[in-house]
CSV table of C-alpha atoms and ligand atoms in Angstrom, one decimal:
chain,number,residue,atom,x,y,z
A,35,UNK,CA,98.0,-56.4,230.4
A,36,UNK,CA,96.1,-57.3,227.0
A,37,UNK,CA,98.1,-57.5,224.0
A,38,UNK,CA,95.6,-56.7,220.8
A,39,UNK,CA,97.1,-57.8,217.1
A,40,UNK,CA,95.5,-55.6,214.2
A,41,UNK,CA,96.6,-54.8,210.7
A,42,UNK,CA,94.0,-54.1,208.3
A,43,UNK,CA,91.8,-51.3,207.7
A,44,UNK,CA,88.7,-52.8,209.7
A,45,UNK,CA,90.6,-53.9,212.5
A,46,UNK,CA,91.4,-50.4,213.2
A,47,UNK,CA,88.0,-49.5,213.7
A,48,UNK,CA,87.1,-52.7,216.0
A,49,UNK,CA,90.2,-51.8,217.9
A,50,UNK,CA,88.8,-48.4,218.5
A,51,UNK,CA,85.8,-49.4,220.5
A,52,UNK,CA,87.5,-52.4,222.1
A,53,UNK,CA,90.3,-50.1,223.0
A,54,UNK,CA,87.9,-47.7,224.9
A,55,UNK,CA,85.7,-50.6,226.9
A,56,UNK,CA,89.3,-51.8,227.8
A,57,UNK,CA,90.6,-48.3,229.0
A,58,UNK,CA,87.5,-48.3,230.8
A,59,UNK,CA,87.3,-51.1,232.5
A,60,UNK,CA,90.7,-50.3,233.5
A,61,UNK,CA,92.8,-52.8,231.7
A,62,UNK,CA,96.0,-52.0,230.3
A,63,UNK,CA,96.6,-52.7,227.1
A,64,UNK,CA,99.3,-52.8,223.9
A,65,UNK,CA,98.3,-52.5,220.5
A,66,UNK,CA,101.0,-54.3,217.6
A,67,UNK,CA,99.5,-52.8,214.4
A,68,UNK,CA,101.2,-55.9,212.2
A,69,UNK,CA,102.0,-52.7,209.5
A,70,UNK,CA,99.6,-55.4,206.9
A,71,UNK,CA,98.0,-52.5,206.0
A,72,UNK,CA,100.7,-48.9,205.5
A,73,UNK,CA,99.2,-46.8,202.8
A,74,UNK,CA,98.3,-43.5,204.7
A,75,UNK,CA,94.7,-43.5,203.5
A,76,UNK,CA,94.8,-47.3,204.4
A,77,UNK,CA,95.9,-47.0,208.1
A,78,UNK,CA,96.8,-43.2,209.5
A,79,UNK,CA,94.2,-41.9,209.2
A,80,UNK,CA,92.6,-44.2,211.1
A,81,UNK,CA,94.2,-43.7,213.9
A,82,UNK,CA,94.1,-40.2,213.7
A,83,UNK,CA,90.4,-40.1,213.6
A,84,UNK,CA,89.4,-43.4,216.2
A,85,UNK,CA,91.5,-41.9,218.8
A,86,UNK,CA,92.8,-44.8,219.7
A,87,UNK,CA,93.7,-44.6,223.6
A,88,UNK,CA,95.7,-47.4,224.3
A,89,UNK,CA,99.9,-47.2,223.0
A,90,UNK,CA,100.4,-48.9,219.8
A,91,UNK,CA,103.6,-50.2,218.0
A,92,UNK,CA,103.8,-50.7,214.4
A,93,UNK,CA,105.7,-54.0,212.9
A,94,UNK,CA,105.9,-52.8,209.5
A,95,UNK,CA,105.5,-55.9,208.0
A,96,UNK,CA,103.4,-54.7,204.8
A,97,UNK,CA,102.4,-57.1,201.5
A,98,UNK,CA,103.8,-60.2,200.6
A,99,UNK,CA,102.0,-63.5,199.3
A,100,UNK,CA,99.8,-65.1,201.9
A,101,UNK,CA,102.4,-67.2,203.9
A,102,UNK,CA,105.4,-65.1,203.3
A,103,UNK,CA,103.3,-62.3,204.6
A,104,UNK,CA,102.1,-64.2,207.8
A,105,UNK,CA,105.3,-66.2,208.0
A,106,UNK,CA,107.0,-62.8,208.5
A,107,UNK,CA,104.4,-61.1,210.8
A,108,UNK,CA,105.0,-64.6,213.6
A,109,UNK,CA,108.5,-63.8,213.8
A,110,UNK,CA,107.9,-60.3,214.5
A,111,UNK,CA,105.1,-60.8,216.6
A,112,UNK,CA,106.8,-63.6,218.6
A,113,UNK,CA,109.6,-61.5,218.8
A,114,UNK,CA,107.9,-58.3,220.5
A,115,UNK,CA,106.1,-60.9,223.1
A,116,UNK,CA,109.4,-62.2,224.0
A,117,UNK,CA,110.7,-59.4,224.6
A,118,UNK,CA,108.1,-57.5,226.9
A,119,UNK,CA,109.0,-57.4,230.4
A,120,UNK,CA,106.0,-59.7,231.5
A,121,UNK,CA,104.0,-62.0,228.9
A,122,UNK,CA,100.3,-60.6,228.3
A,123,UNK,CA,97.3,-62.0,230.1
A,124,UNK,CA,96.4,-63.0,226.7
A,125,UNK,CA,96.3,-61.6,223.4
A,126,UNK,CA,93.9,-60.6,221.7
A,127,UNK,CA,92.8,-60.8,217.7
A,128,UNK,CA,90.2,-59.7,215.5
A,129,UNK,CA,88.0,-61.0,212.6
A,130,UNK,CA,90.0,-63.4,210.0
A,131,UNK,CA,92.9,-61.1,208.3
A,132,UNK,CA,96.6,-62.8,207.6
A,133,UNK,CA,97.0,-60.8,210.7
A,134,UNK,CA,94.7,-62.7,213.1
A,135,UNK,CA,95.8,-65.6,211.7
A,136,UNK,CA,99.2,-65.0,212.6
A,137,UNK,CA,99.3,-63.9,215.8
A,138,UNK,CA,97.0,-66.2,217.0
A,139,UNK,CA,99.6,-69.0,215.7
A,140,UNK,CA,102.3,-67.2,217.6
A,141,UNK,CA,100.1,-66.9,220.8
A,142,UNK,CA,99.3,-70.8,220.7
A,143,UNK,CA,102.7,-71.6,220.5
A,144,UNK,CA,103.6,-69.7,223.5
A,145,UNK,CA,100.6,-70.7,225.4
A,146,UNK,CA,98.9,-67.7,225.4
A,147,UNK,CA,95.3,-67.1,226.1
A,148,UNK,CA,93.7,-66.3,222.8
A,149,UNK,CA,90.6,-63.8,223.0
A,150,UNK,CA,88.7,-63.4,219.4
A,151,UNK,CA,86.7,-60.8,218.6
A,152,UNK,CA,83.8,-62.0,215.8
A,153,UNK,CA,84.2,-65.5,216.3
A,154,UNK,CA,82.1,-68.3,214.9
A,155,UNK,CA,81.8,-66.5,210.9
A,156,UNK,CA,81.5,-69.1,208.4
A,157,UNK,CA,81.4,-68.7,204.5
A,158,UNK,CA,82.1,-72.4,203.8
A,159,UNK,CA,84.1,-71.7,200.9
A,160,UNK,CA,87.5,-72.5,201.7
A,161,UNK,CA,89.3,-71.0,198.6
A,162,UNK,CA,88.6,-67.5,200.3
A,163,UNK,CA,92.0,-66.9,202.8
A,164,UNK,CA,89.8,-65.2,205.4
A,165,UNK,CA,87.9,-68.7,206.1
A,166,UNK,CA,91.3,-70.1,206.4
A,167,UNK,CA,92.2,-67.9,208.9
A,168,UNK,CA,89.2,-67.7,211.4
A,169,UNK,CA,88.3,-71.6,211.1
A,170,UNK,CA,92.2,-71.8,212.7
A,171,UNK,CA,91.9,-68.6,215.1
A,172,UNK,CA,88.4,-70.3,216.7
A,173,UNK,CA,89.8,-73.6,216.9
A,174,UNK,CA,92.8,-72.1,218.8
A,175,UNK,CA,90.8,-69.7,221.1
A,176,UNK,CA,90.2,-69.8,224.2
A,177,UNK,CA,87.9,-67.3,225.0
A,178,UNK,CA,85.2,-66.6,221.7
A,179,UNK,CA,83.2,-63.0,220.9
A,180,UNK,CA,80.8,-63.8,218.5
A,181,UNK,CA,77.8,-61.7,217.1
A,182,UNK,CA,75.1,-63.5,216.7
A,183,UNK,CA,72.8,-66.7,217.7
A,184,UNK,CA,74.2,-68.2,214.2
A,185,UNK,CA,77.7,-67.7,214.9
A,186,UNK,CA,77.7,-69.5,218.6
A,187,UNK,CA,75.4,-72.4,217.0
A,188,UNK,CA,78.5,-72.8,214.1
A,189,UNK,CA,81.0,-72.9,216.7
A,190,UNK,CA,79.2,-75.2,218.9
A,191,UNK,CA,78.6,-77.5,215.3
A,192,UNK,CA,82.5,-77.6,215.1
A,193,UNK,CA,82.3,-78.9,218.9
A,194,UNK,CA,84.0,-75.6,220.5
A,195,UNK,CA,81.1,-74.7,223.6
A,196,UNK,CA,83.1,-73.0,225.7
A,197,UNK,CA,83.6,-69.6,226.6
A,198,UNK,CA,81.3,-68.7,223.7
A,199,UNK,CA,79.9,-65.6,224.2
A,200,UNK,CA,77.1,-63.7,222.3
A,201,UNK,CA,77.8,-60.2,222.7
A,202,UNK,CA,77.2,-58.5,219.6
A,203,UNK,CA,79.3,-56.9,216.7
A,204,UNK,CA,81.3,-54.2,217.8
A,205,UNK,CA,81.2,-52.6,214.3
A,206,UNK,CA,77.5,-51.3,215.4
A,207,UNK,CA,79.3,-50.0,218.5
A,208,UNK,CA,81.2,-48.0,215.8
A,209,UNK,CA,78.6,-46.4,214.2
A,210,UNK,CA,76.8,-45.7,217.5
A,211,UNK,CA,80.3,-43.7,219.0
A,212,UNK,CA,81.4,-42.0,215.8
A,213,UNK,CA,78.2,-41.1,213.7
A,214,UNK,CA,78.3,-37.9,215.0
A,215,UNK,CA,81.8,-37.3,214.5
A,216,UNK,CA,81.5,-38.0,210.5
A,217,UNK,CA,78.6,-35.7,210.7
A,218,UNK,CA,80.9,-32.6,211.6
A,219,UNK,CA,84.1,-33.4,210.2
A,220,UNK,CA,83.3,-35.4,207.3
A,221,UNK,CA,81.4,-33.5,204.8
A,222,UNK,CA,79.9,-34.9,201.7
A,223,UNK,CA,80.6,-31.8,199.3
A,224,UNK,CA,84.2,-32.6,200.3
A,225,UNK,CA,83.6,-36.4,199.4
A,226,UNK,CA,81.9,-36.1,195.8
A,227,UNK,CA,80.1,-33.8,194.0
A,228,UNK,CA,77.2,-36.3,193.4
A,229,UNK,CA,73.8,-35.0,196.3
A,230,UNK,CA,72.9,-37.0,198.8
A,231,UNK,CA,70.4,-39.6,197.4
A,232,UNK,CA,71.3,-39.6,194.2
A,233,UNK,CA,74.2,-42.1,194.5
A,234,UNK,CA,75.2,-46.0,194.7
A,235,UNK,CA,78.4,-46.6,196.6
A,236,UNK,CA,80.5,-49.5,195.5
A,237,UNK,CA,83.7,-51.3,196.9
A,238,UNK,CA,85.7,-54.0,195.2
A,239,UNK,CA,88.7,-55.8,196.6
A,240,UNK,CA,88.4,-59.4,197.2
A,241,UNK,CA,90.6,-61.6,195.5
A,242,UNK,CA,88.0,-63.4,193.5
A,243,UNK,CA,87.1,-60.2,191.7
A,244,UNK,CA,90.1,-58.5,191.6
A,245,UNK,CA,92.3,-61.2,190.4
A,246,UNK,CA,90.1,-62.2,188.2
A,247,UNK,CA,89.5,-60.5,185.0
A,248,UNK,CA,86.1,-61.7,183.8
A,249,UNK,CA,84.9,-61.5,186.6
A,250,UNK,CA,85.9,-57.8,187.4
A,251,UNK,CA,84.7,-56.8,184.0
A,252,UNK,CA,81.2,-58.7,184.7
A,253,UNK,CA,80.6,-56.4,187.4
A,254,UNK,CA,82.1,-53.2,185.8
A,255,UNK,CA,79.7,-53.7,182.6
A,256,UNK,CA,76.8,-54.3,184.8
A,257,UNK,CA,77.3,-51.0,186.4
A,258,UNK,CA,78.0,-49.3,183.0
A,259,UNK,CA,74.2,-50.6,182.5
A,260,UNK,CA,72.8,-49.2,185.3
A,261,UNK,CA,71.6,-45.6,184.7
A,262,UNK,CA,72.8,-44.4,188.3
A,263,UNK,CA,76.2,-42.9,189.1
A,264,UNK,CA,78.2,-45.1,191.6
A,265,UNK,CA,81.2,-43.5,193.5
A,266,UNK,CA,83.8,-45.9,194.1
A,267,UNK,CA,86.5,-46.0,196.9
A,268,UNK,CA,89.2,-48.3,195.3
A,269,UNK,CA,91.4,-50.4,197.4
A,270,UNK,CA,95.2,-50.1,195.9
A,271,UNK,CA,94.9,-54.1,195.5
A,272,UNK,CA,92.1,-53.2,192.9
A,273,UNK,CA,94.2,-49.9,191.4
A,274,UNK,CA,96.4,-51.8,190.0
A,275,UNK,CA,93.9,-54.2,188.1
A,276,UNK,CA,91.8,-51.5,186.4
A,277,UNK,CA,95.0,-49.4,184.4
A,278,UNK,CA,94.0,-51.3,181.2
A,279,UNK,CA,90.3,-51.1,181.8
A,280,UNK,CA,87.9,-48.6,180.0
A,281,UNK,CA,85.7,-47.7,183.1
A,282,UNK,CA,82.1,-47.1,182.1
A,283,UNK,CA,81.0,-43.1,182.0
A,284,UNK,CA,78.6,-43.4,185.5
A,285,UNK,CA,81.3,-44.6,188.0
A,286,UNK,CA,83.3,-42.3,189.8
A,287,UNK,CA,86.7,-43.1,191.0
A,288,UNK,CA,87.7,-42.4,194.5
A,289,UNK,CA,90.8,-42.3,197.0
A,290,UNK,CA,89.9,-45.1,199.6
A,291,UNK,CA,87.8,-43.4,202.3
A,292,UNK,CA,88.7,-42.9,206.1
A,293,UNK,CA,85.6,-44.3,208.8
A,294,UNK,CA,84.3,-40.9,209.4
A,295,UNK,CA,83.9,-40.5,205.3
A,296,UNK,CA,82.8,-43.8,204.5
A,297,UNK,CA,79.9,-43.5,207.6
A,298,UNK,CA,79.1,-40.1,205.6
A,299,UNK,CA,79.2,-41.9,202.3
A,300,UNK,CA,76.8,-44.5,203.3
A,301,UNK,CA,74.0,-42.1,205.2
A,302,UNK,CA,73.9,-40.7,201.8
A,303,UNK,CA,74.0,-43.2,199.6
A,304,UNK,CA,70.9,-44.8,197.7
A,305,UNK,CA,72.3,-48.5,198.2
A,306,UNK,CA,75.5,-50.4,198.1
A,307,UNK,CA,77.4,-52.5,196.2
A,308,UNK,CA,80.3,-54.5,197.7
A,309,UNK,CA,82.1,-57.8,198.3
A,310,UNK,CA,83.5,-56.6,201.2
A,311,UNK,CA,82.0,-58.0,205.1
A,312,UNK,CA,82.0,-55.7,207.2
A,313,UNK,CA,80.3,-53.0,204.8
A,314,UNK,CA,77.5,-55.4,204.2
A,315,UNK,CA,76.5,-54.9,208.1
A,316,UNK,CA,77.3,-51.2,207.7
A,317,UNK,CA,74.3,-51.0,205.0
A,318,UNK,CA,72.1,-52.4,206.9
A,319,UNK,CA,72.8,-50.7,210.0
A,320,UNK,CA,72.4,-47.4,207.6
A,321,UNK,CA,68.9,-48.8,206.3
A,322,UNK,CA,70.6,-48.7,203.1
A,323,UNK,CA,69.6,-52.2,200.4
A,324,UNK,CA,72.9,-54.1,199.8
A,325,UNK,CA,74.1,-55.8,196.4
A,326,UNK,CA,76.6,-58.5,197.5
A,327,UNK,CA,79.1,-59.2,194.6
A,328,UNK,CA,80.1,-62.5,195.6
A,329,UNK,CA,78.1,-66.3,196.1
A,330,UNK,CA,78.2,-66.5,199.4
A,331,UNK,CA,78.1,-64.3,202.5
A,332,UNK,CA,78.7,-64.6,206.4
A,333,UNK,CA,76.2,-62.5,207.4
A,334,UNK,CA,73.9,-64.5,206.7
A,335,UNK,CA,71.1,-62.5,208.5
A,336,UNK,CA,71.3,-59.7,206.3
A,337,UNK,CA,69.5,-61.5,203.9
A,338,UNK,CA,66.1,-61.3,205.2
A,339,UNK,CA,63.2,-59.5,203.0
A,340,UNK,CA,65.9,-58.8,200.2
A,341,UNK,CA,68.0,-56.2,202.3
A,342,UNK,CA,71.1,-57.7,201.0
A,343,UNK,CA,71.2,-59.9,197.6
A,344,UNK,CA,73.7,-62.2,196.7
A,345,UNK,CA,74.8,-61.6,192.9
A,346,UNK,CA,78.4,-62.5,192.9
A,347,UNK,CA,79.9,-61.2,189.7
A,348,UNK,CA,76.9,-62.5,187.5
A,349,UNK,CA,76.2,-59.5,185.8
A,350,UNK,CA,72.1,-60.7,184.3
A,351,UNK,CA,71.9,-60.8,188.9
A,352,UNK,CA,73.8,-57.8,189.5
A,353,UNK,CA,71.4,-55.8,186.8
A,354,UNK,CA,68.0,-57.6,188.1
A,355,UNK,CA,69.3,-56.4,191.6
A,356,UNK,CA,69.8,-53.0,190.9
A,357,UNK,CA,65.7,-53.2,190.5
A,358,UNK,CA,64.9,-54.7,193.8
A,359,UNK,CA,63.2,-51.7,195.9
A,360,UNK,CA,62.9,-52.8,199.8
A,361,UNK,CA,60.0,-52.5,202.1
A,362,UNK,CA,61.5,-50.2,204.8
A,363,UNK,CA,58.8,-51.7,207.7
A,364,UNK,CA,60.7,-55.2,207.4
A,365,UNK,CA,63.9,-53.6,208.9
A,366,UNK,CA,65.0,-55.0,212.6
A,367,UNK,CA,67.7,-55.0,214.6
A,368,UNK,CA,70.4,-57.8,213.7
A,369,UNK,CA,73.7,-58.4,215.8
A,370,UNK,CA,73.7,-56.7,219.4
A,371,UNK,CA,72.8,-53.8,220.7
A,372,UNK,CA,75.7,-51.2,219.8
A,373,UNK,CA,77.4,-52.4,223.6
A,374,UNK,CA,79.2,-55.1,222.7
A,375,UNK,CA,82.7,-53.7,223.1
A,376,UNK,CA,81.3,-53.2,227.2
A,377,UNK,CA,80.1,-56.7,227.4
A,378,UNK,CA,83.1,-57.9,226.2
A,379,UNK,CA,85.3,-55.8,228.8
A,380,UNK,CA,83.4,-56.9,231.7
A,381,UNK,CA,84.0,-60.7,230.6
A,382,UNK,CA,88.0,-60.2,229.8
A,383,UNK,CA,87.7,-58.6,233.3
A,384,UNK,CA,85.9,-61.5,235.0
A,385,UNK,CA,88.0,-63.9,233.3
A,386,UNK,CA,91.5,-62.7,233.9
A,387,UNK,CA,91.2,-60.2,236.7
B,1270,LIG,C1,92.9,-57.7,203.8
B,1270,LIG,C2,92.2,-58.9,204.4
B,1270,LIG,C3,90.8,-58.9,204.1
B,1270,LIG,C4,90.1,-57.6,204.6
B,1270,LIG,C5,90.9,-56.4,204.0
B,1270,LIG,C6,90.3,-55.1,204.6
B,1270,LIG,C7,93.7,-60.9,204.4
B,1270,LIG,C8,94.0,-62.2,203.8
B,1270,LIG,N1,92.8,-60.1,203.8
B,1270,LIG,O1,92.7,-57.8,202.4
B,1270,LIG,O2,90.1,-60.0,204.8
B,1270,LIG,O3,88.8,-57.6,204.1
B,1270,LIG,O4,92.2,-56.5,204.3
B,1270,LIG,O5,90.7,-54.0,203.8
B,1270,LIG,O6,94.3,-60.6,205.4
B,1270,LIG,N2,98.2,-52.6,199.5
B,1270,LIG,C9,98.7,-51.4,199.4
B,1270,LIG,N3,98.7,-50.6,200.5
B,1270,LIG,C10,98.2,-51.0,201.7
B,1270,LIG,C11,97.7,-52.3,201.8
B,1270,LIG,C12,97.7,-53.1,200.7
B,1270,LIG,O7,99.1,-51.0,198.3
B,1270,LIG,O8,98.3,-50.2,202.6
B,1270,LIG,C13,98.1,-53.5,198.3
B,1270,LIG,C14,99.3,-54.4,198.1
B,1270,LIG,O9,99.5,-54.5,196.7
B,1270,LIG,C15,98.8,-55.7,198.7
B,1270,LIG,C16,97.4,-55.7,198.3
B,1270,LIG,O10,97.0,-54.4,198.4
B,1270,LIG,O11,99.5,-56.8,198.1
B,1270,LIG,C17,96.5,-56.6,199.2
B,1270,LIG,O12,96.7,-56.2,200.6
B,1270,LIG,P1,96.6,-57.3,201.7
B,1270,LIG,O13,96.8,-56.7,203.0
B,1270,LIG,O14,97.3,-58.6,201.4
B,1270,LIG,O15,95.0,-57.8,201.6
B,1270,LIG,P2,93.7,-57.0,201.4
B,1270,LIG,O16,93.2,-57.2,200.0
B,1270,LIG,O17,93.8,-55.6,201.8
């Protein structure tokens, strides 16, 4: 049996493919949703819509400062693996959330085979918690999913060479199994009353905007200067932050989105604004220009022919940006081929079967 550790929104939605390459493949699994992420709209829903197949427990940890927060999910998590009736074949952890990072810490000190799904991500800026967490969970893994060329040559740099595969991202297996599932239940009258085409969508919630005022004003005036209406999902981490702020007239506040609404969100989109990863990819996987609000990214690829720009919070970049118009023809196909949850099945199979 496979133990799987998620917690936050995105994990939900790797855990969704992975779960269903597993079931498969015919390899019984657990999932221990840490309970990091509890809002309905943050976590239900997912698993209403992903149909999850494999049994899940929730820890119920929820928010808490960085180490108090993952100090609190290792106990818990330690605690459920000690008291299974046989220990996992290994356990296995995705991307580079306060939940990877803990379980992974819990799995080393039980000697646990750790399996890590989008392994070898680098930003090189260390004040950001999520490079904490996955330079620790690939150090401490034993068997490494990575999605690109780029991400096995980083691991190899930091001398970790083996059991690196290249399989892909299994976020492009998402889009691939659910697209046409947001098409018929996720419709975008429902959504917003801006058409289709006639919108930006943007998403804010790292730390380094969110926590920091000038910086989240930067980026709020610059959109109050761009003659287009954004819709805007907000994360409850970035509620809380705007009460005192006047927002400008062409940004429309939203509930957070489930998958299904966010994939419909994004078809219709004109371009998107985020600092968030994984909806960097999602852009442009959706052929869809991407304005990164922050200084550095991971996915580094995206970058190519101007499909995603780097602006941080400056808002002179985030204006010049919103100008950019993309030549379509220099699209191609970055990070797999929408299989990778498969390929990564057959290999936990070969490996501990
Ligand atoms: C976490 C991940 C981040 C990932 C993001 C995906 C870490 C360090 N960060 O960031 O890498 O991109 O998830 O969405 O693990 N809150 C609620 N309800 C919820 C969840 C959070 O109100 O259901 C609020 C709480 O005030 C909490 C804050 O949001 O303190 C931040 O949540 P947290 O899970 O610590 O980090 P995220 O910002 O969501």
């Amino acid at each position: 049996m496979i133990v799987s550790i998620v917690g936050a929104r995105p994990q939900f939605v790797k855990a969704a493919v992975v779960s269903k390459a597993l079931a498969q493949q015919g390899i019984p699994e657990i999932i221990v949703h840490t309970g990091q992420h509890y809002d309905d709209k943050m976590s239900q829903i997912f698993w209403d819509e992903l149909e999850i197949p494999a049994s899940s427990v929730n820890l119920g940890i929820g928010s808490g400062n960085h180490a108090i927060q993952t100090a609190r999910m290792m106990e818990k998590i330690d605690d459920f693996l000690n008291n299974l009736a046989d220990m996992p074949k290994a356990l296995l952890v995705y991307g580079d959330t306060n939940s990877t990072l803990a379980s992974t810490l819990v799995a080393a000190k039980l000697n646990l085979p750790i399996i890590h799904i989008e392994a070898g991500l680098r930003s090189f800026n260390r004040q950001m918690p999520e490079e904490v967490n996955r330079i620790v969970t690939d150090h401490l893994s034993n068997l490494l999913f990575c999605p690109s060329e780029e991400s096995v040559m980083l691991l190899n740099k930091e001398g970790i060479n083996k059991q690196v595969y290249n399989v892909g991202d299994v976020m492009m297996d998402a889009i691939r199994i659910f697209t046409s599932k947001a098409q018929k239940n996720a419709l975008l009258k429902d959504l917003t009353d801006a058409k289709s085409g006639e919108f930006n969508l943007i998403t804010i919630h790292r730390p380094s905007n969110t926590d920091n005022e000038n910086n989240l004003l930067n980026i709020l005036d610059s959109i109050g200067e761009i003659n287009e209406t954004f819709i805007w999902p907000l994360h409850p981490r970035t509620r809380v932050k705007i009460n005192s702020i006047k927002l400008p007239s062409n940004l429309i506040v939203k509930e957070p989105f489930s998958y299904l609404q966010m994939l419909t969100m994004l078809e219709n989109c004109n371009k998107v604004y985020t600092d968030s990863g994984g909806l960097q990819k999602e852009a442009y996987w959706m052929k869809k220009p991407c304005i990164t609000l922050r200084e550095e990214t991971e996915w580094v690829e995206t970058k190519h022919n101007n499909w995603n720009i780097l602006t941080g919070s400056d808002k002179k970049k985030i204006i010049a940006a919103s100008a950019f118009t993309i030549d379509t023809d220099t699209w191609q196909p970055l990070y797999g081929d929408g299989f990778a949850g498969d390929k990564i099945a057959e290999i936990i199979y070969d490996v501990f079967y």
